[in-house]
Coordinates of C-alpha atoms in Angstrom, one line a residue:
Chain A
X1 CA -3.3 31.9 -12.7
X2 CA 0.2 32.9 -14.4
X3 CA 0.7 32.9 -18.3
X4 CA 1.9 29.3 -19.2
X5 CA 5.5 29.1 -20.1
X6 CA 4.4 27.0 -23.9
X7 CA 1.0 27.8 -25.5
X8 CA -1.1 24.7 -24.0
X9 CA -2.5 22.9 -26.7
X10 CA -4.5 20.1 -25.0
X11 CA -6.7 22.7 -22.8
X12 CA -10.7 21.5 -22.6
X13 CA -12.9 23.5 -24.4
X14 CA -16.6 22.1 -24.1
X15 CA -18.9 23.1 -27.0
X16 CA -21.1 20.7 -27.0
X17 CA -23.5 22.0 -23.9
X18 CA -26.6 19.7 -25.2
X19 CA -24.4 16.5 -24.8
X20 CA -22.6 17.5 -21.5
X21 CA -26.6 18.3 -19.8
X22 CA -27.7 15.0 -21.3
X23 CA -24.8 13.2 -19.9
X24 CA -24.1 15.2 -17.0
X25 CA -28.2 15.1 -15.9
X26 CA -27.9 11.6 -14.8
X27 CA -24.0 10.0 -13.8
X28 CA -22.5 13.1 -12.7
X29 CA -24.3 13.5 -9.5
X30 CA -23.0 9.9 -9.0
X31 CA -19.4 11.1 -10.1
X32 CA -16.1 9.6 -8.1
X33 CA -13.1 11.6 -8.5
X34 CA -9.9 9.5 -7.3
X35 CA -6.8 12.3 -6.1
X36 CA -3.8 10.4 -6.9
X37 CA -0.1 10.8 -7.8
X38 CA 2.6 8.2 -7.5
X39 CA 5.3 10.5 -5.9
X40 CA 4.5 11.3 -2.3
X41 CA 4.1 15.5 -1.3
X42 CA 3.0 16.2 -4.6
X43 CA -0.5 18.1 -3.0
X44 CA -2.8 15.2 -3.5
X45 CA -4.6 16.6 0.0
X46 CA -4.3 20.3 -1.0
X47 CA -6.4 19.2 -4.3
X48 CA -8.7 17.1 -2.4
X49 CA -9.7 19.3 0.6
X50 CA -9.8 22.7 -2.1
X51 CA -11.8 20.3 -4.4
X52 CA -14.3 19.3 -2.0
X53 CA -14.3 22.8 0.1
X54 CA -14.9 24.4 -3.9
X55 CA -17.7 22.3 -4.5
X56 CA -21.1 22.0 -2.9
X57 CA -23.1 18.5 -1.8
X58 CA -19.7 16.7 -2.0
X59 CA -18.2 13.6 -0.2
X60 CA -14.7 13.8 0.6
X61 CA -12.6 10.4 1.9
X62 CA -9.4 10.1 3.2
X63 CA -7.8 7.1 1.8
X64 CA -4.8 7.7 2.5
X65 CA -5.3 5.2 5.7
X66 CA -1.6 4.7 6.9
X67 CA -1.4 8.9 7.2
X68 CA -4.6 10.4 7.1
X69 CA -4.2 14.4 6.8
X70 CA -7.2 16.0 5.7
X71 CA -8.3 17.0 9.0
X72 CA -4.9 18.5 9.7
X73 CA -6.7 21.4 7.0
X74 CA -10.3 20.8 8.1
X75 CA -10.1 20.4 11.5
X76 CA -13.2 18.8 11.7
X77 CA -14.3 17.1 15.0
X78 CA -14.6 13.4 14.4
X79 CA -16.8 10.9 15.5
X80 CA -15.9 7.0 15.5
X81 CA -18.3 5.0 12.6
X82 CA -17.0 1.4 12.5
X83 CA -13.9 -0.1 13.7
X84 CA -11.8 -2.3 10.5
X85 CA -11.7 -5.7 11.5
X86 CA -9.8 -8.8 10.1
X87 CA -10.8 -12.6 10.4
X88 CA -8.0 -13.9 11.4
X89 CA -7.8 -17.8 12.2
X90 CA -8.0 -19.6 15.6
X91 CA -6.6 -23.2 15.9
X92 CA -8.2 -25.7 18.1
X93 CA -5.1 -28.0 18.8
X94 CA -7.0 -30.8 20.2
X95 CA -9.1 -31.1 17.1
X96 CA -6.7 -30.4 14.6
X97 CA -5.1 -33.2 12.6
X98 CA -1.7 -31.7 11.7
X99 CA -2.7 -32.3 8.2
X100 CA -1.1 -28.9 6.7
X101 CA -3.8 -27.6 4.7
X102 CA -4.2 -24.3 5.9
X103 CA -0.6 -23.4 5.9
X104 CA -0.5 -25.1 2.3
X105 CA -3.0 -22.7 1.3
X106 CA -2.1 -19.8 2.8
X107 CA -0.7 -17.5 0.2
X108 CA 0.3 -14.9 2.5
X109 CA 2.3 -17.5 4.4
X110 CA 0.0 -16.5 7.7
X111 CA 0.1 -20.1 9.2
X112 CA 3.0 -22.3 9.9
X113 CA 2.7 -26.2 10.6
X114 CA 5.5 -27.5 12.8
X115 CA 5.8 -31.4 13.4
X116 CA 3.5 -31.0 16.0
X117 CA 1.1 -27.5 15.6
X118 CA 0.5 -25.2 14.0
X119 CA 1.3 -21.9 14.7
X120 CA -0.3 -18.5 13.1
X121 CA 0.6 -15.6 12.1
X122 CA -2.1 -12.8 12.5
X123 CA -0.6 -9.9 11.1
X124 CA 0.2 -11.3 7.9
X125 CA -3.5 -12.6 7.4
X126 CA -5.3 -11.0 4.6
X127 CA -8.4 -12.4 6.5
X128 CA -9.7 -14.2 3.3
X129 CA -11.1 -17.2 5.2
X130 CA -9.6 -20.2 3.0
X131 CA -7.9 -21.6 5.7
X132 CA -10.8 -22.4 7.7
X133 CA -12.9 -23.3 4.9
X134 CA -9.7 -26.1 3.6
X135 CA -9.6 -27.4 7.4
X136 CA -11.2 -31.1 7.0
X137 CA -11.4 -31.3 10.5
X138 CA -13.1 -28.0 11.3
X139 CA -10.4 -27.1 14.1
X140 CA -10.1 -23.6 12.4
X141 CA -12.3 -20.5 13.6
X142 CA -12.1 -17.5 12.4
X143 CA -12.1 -14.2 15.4
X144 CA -11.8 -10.9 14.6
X145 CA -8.8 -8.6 14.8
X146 CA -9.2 -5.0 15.1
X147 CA -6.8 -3.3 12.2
X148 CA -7.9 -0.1 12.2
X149 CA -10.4 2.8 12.4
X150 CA -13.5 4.5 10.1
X151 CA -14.5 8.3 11.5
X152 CA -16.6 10.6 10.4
X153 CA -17.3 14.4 10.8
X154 CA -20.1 15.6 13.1
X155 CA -23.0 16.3 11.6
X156 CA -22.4 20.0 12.0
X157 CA -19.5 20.4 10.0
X158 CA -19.5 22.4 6.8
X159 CA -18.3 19.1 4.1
X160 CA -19.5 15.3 4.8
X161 CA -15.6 14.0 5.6
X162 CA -15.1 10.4 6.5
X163 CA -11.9 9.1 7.2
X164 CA -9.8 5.8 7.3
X165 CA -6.8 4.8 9.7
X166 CA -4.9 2.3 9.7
X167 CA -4.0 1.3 12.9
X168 CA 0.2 1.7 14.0
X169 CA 1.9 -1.2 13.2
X170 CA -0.9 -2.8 10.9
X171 CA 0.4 -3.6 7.3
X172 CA -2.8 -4.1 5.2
X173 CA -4.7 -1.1 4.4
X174 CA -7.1 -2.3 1.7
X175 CA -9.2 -3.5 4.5
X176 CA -9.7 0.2 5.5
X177 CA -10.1 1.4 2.5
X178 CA -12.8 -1.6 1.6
X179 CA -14.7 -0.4 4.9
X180 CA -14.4 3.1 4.2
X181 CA -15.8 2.6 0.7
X182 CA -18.9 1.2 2.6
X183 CA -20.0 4.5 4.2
X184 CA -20.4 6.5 0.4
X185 CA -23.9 7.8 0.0
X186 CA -24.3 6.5 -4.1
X187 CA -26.4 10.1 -4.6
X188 CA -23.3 12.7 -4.1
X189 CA -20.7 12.8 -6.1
X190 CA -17.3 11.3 -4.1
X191 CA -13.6 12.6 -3.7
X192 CA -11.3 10.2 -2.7
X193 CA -7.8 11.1 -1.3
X194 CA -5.2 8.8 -2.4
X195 CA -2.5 7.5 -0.8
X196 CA 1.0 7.9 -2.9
X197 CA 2.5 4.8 -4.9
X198 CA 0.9 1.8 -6.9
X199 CA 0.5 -0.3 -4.9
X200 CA -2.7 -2.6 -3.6
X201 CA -4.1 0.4 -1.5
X202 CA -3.7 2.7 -4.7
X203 CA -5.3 0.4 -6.7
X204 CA -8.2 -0.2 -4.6
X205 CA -9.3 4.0 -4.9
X206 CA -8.4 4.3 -8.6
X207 CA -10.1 1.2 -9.5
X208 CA -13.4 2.6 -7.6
X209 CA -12.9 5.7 -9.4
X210 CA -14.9 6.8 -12.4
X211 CA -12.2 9.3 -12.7
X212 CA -8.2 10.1 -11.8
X213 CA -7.1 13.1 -11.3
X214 CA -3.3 12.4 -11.0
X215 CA -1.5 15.6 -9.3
X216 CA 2.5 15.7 -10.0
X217 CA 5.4 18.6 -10.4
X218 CA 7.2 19.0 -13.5
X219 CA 10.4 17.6 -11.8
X220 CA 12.4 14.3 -12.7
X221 CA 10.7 12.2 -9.2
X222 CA 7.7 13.9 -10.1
X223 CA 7.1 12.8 -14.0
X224 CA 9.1 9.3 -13.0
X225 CA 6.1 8.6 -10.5
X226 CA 3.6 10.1 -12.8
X227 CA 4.3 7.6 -15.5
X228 CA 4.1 4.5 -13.0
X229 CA 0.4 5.9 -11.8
X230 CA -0.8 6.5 -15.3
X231 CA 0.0 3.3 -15.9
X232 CA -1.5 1.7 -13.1
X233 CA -4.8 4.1 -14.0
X234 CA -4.5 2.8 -17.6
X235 CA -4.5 -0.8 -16.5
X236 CA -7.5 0.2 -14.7
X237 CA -9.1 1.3 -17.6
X238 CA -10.0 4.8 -15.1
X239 CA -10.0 8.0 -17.4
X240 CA -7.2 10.4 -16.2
X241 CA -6.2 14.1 -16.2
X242 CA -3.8 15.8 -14.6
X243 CA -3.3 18.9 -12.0
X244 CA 0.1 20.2 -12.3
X245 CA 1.3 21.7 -8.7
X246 CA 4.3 24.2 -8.4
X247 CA 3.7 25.0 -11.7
X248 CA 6.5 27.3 -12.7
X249 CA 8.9 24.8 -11.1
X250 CA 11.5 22.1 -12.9
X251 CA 10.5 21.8 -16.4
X252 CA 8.0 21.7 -19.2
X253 CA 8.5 17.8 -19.4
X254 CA 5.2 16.8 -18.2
X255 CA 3.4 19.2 -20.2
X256 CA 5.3 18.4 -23.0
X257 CA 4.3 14.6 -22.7
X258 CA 0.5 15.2 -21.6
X259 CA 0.5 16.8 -24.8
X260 CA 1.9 14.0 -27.3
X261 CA -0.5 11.8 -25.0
X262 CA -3.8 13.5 -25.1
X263 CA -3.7 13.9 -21.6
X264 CA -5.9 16.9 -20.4
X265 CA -3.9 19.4 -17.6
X266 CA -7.1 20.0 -15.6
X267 CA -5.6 22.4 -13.2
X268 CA -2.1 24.3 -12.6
X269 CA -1.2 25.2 -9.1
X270 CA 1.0 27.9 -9.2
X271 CA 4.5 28.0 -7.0
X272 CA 3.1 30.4 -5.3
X273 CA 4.5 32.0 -2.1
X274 CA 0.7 33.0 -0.5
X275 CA -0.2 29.2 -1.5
X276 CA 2.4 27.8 0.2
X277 CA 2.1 30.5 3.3
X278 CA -1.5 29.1 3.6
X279 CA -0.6 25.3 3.4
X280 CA 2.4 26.0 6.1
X281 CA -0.4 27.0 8.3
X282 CA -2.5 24.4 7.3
X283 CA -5.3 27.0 5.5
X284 CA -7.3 25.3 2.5
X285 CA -6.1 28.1 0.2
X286 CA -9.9 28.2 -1.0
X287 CA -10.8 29.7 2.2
X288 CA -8.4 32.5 1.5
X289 CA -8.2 33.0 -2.3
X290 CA -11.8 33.2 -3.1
X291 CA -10.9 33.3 -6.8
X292 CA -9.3 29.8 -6.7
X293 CA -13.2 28.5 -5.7
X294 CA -13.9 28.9 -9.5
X295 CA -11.3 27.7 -10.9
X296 CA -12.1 24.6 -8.7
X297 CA -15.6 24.3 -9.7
X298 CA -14.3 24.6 -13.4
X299 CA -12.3 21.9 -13.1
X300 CA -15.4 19.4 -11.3
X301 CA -17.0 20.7 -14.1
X302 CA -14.4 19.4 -16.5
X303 CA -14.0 16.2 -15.2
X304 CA -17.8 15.3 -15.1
X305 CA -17.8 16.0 -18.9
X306 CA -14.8 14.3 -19.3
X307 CA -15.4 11.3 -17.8
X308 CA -18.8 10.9 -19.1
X309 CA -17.2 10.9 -22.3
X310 CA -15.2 8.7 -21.1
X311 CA -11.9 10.1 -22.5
X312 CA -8.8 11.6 -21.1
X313 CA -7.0 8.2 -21.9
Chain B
X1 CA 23.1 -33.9 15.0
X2 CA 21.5 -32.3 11.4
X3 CA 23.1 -28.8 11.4
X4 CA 21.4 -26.5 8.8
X5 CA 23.5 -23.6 6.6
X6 CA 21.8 -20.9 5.0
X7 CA 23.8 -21.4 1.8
X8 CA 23.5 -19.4 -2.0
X9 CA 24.4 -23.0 -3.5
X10 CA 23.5 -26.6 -2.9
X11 CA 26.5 -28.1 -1.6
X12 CA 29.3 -27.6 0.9
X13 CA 31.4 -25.6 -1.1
X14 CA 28.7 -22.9 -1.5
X15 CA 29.1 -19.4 -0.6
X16 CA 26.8 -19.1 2.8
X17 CA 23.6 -16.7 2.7
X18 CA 23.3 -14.5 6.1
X19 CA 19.2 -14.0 5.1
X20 CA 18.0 -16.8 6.6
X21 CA 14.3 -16.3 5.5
X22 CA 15.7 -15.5 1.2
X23 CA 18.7 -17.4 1.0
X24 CA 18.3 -19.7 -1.7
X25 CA 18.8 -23.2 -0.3
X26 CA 19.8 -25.2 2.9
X27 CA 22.3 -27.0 3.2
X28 CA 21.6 -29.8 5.4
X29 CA 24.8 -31.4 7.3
X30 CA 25.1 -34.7 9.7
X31 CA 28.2 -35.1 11.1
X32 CA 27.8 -38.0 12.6
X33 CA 27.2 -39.8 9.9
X34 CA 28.5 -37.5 7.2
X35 CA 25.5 -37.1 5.3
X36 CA 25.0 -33.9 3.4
X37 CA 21.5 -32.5 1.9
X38 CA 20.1 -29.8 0.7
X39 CA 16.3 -27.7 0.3
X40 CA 15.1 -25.7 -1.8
X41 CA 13.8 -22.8 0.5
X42 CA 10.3 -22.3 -0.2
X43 CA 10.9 -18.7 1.3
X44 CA 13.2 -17.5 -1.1
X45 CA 10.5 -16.3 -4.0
X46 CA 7.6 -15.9 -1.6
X47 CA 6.0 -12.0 -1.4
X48 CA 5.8 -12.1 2.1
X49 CA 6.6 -14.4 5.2
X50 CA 9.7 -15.6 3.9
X51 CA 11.5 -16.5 7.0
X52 CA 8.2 -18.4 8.2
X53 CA 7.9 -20.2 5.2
X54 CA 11.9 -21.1 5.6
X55 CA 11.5 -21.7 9.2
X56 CA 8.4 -24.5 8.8
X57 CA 10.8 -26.3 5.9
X58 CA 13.8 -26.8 8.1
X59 CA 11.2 -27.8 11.3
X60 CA 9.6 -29.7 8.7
X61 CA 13.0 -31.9 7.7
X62 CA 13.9 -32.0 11.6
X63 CA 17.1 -30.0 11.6
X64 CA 18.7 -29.4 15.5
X65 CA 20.6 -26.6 14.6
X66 CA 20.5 -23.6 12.3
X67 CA 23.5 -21.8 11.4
X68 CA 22.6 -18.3 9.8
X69 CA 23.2 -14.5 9.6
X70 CA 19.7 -12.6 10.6
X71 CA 16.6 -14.2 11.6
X72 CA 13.4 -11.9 12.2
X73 CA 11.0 -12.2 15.1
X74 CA 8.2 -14.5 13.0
X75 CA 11.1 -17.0 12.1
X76 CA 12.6 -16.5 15.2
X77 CA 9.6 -17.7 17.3
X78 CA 9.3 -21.0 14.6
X79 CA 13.1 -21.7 15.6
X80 CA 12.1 -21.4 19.0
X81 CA 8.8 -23.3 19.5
X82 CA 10.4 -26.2 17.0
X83 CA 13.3 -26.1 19.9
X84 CA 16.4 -25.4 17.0
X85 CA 19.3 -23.3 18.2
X86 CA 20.5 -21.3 15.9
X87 CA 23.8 -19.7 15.7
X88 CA 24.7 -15.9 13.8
X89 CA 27.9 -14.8 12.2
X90 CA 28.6 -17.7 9.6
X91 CA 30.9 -16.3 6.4
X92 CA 32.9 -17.9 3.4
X93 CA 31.8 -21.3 2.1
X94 CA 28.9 -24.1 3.8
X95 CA 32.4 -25.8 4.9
X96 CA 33.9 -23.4 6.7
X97 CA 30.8 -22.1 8.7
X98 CA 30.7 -25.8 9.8
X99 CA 34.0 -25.7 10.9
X100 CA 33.6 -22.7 12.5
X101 CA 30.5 -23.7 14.6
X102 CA 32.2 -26.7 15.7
X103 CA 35.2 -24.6 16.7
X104 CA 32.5 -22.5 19.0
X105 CA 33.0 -19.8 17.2
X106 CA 29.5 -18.8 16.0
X107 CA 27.1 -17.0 18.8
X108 CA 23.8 -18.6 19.7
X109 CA 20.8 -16.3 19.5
X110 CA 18.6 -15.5 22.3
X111 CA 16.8 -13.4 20.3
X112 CA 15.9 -12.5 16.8
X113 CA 18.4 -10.4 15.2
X114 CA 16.8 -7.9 12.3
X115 CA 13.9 -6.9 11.7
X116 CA 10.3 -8.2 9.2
X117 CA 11.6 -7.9 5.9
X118 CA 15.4 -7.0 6.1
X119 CA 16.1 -10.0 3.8
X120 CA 14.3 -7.9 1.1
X121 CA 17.0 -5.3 1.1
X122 CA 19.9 -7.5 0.0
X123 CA 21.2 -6.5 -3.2

């Protein structure tokens, strides 16, 4: 790990090792550990995949449903679990009365009524079921609609991997994520893969999260996007640190506000041409630079005292 | 005859809107009897299904033909099923699209014309 550019003041040191056992003891084993970042290509994956390879008696979920990439470093050989499905209305024309409820109520503007039918809309259905449960005259049923896919890696493999996708041409990925969410075993800790942005699918791993690990670069996008997931991890009340990747690029300005914020830097990544030979070829740089497993397991170590006392933000 | 402008305003001197599913209103023209009208379009504010939100209100008041810019495929199929043509290529004010469609200037579409959520990118 390279000599930081400014003395870090807001690095974790953990006195207190009667406190962490008595926290750690019980919730820890339960921990969830949300990878996040609001830019896209900021190495949420590369933190997941070396967190989870780091770390023994882990669970590691791609989230990242619409573009699932874990395997493309794991290359595990996956097995189908469950396939996502929707309830999306079906309208009995002969019983229905034309009398516009369900279009009325549907906020996602799924169903249309024309003068003389109704017609639907499937792929905007967020499959909540109102429509048939507002229909007086009982001409709505709801069928299922396959939206996408849950997989998991054979038994054999080295890491328990599960994995979400959405299927092409599907819009909602919550769904997945919901589904995938379903297949955690509640006594190993969990790392979930994020997908970029803050929007509903975001929102769905941080808020599941007991903690956020938020990965950025020290570069204009980078902090912009940073500030917009901190936020949305504040909202959520979700404890946060943060791994700073490429360190060595752009500027101090991240470091420089994680500091006036209390923020913890959990990890720095350096811009580092072996790192990035490794991720080119799609090597979990763990496998390759055995001293990085430490600094891994530090930082799982970190977070479970952090979050069980519950600060960070 | 009720011929239907995607229009930013209420009236026929408004500027016309080519988004069919955000423009703000419709302007709702009978020539036959000179009536004008307008809607609200219901589309305009909604997060998602705009054009089928517009397309049910303009079914819903019994227009025969739209006059627009781009219509995507869910609005598209509404115009269809509800049997309204619908022309592309209006410009300037509610007025002078009229005229222009009456002149056969305006192109009916066979098909929709842009895709979900173009109307989201206007500035």
């Amino acid at each position: 790990m390279p000599v930081p550019k400014t003395p870090v003041q807001n690095t974790i040191t953990i006195t207190d090792d009667c406190f962490l056992s008595l926290c750690t003891g019980g919730k820890a084993q339960l921990m969830k550990i949300a990878i996040a970042s609001g830019k896209g290509g900021t190495g949420k994956t590369t933190v997941a995949v070396n967190l989870a390879l780091a770390i023994e008696e882990v669970q590691l979920f791609d989230c990242d449903v619409e573009e699932p990439n874990c395997n493309l470093f794991l290359e595990f050989e996956l097995e189908p679990v469950e396939e996502v499905i929707c309830l999306v209305p079906e309208i009995n024309p002969d019983m229905c009365t034309l009398c516009r409820n369900c279009s009325s109520f549907c906020k996602y503007n799924a169903l249309a009524a024309l003068p003389n039918k109704i017609l639907s809309f499937p792929a905007l259905c967020h499959g909540c079921g109102g429509c048939s449960f507002v229909c007086l005259a009982g001409a709505l049923k709801e069928k299922p609609r396959p939206i996408g896919m849950i997989e998991k890696a054979s038994p054999e493999s080295s890491l328990t991997f599960i994995c979400g996708t959405l299927n092409i041409g599907e819009a909602m990925a919550t769904p997945v994520i919901r589904s995938l969410q379903r297949h955690i075993d509640e006594n190993r800790p969990v790392i979930f893969d994020s997908p970029p942005g803050t929007a509903c699918p975001v929102l769905s791993v941080m808020g599941y999260a007991d903690y956020c690990v938020l990965v950025t670069e020290s570069t204009p996008f980078g902090f912009h996007d940073f500030l917009l997931a901190l936020e949305a991890a504040r909202a959520l009340k979700v404890p946060v640190g943060v791994v700073l990747n490429r360190d060595g690029l752009g500027d101090s300005r991240v470091e420089e506000f994680c500091r006036a914020e209390g923020i913890p830097i959990l990890l720095r990544i350096p811009n580092d041409k072996m790192i990035a030979r490794l991720y080119s070829e799609g090597t979990p740089f763990v496998k390759e630079m055995p001293e990085w497993k430490k600094k891994f397991e530090d930082m799982f170590e970190t977070i479970k005292a952090l979050a069980c006392k519950n600060t960070g933000v | 005859m009720k011929i239907c402008i995607s229009a930013c305003g209420k009236d026929p001197d408004s500027e016309v809107d080519p988004q069919f599913g955000r423009c703000n209103y419709f302007v709702i023209i009978d020539p036959d009897i000179g009536s004008v009208t307008s809607i609200k379009n219901p589309g305009s504010e909604a997060s998602g299904g705009a054009g089928i939100r517009a397309a049910e209100a303009i079914a819903g008041a019994g227009v025969n033909t739209l006059l627009t810019g781009s219509v995507g495929p869910n609005s598209f199929s509404i115009l269809s099923e509800a049997g309204i043509e619908t022309c592309s290529g209006i410009r300037g004010t509610v007025a002078f699209a009229l005229r222009e469609y009456q002149a056969g200037k305006l192109a009916v579409l066979e098909s929709p014309n842009a895709s979900t959520h173009s109307g989201i990118k206007k500035s």
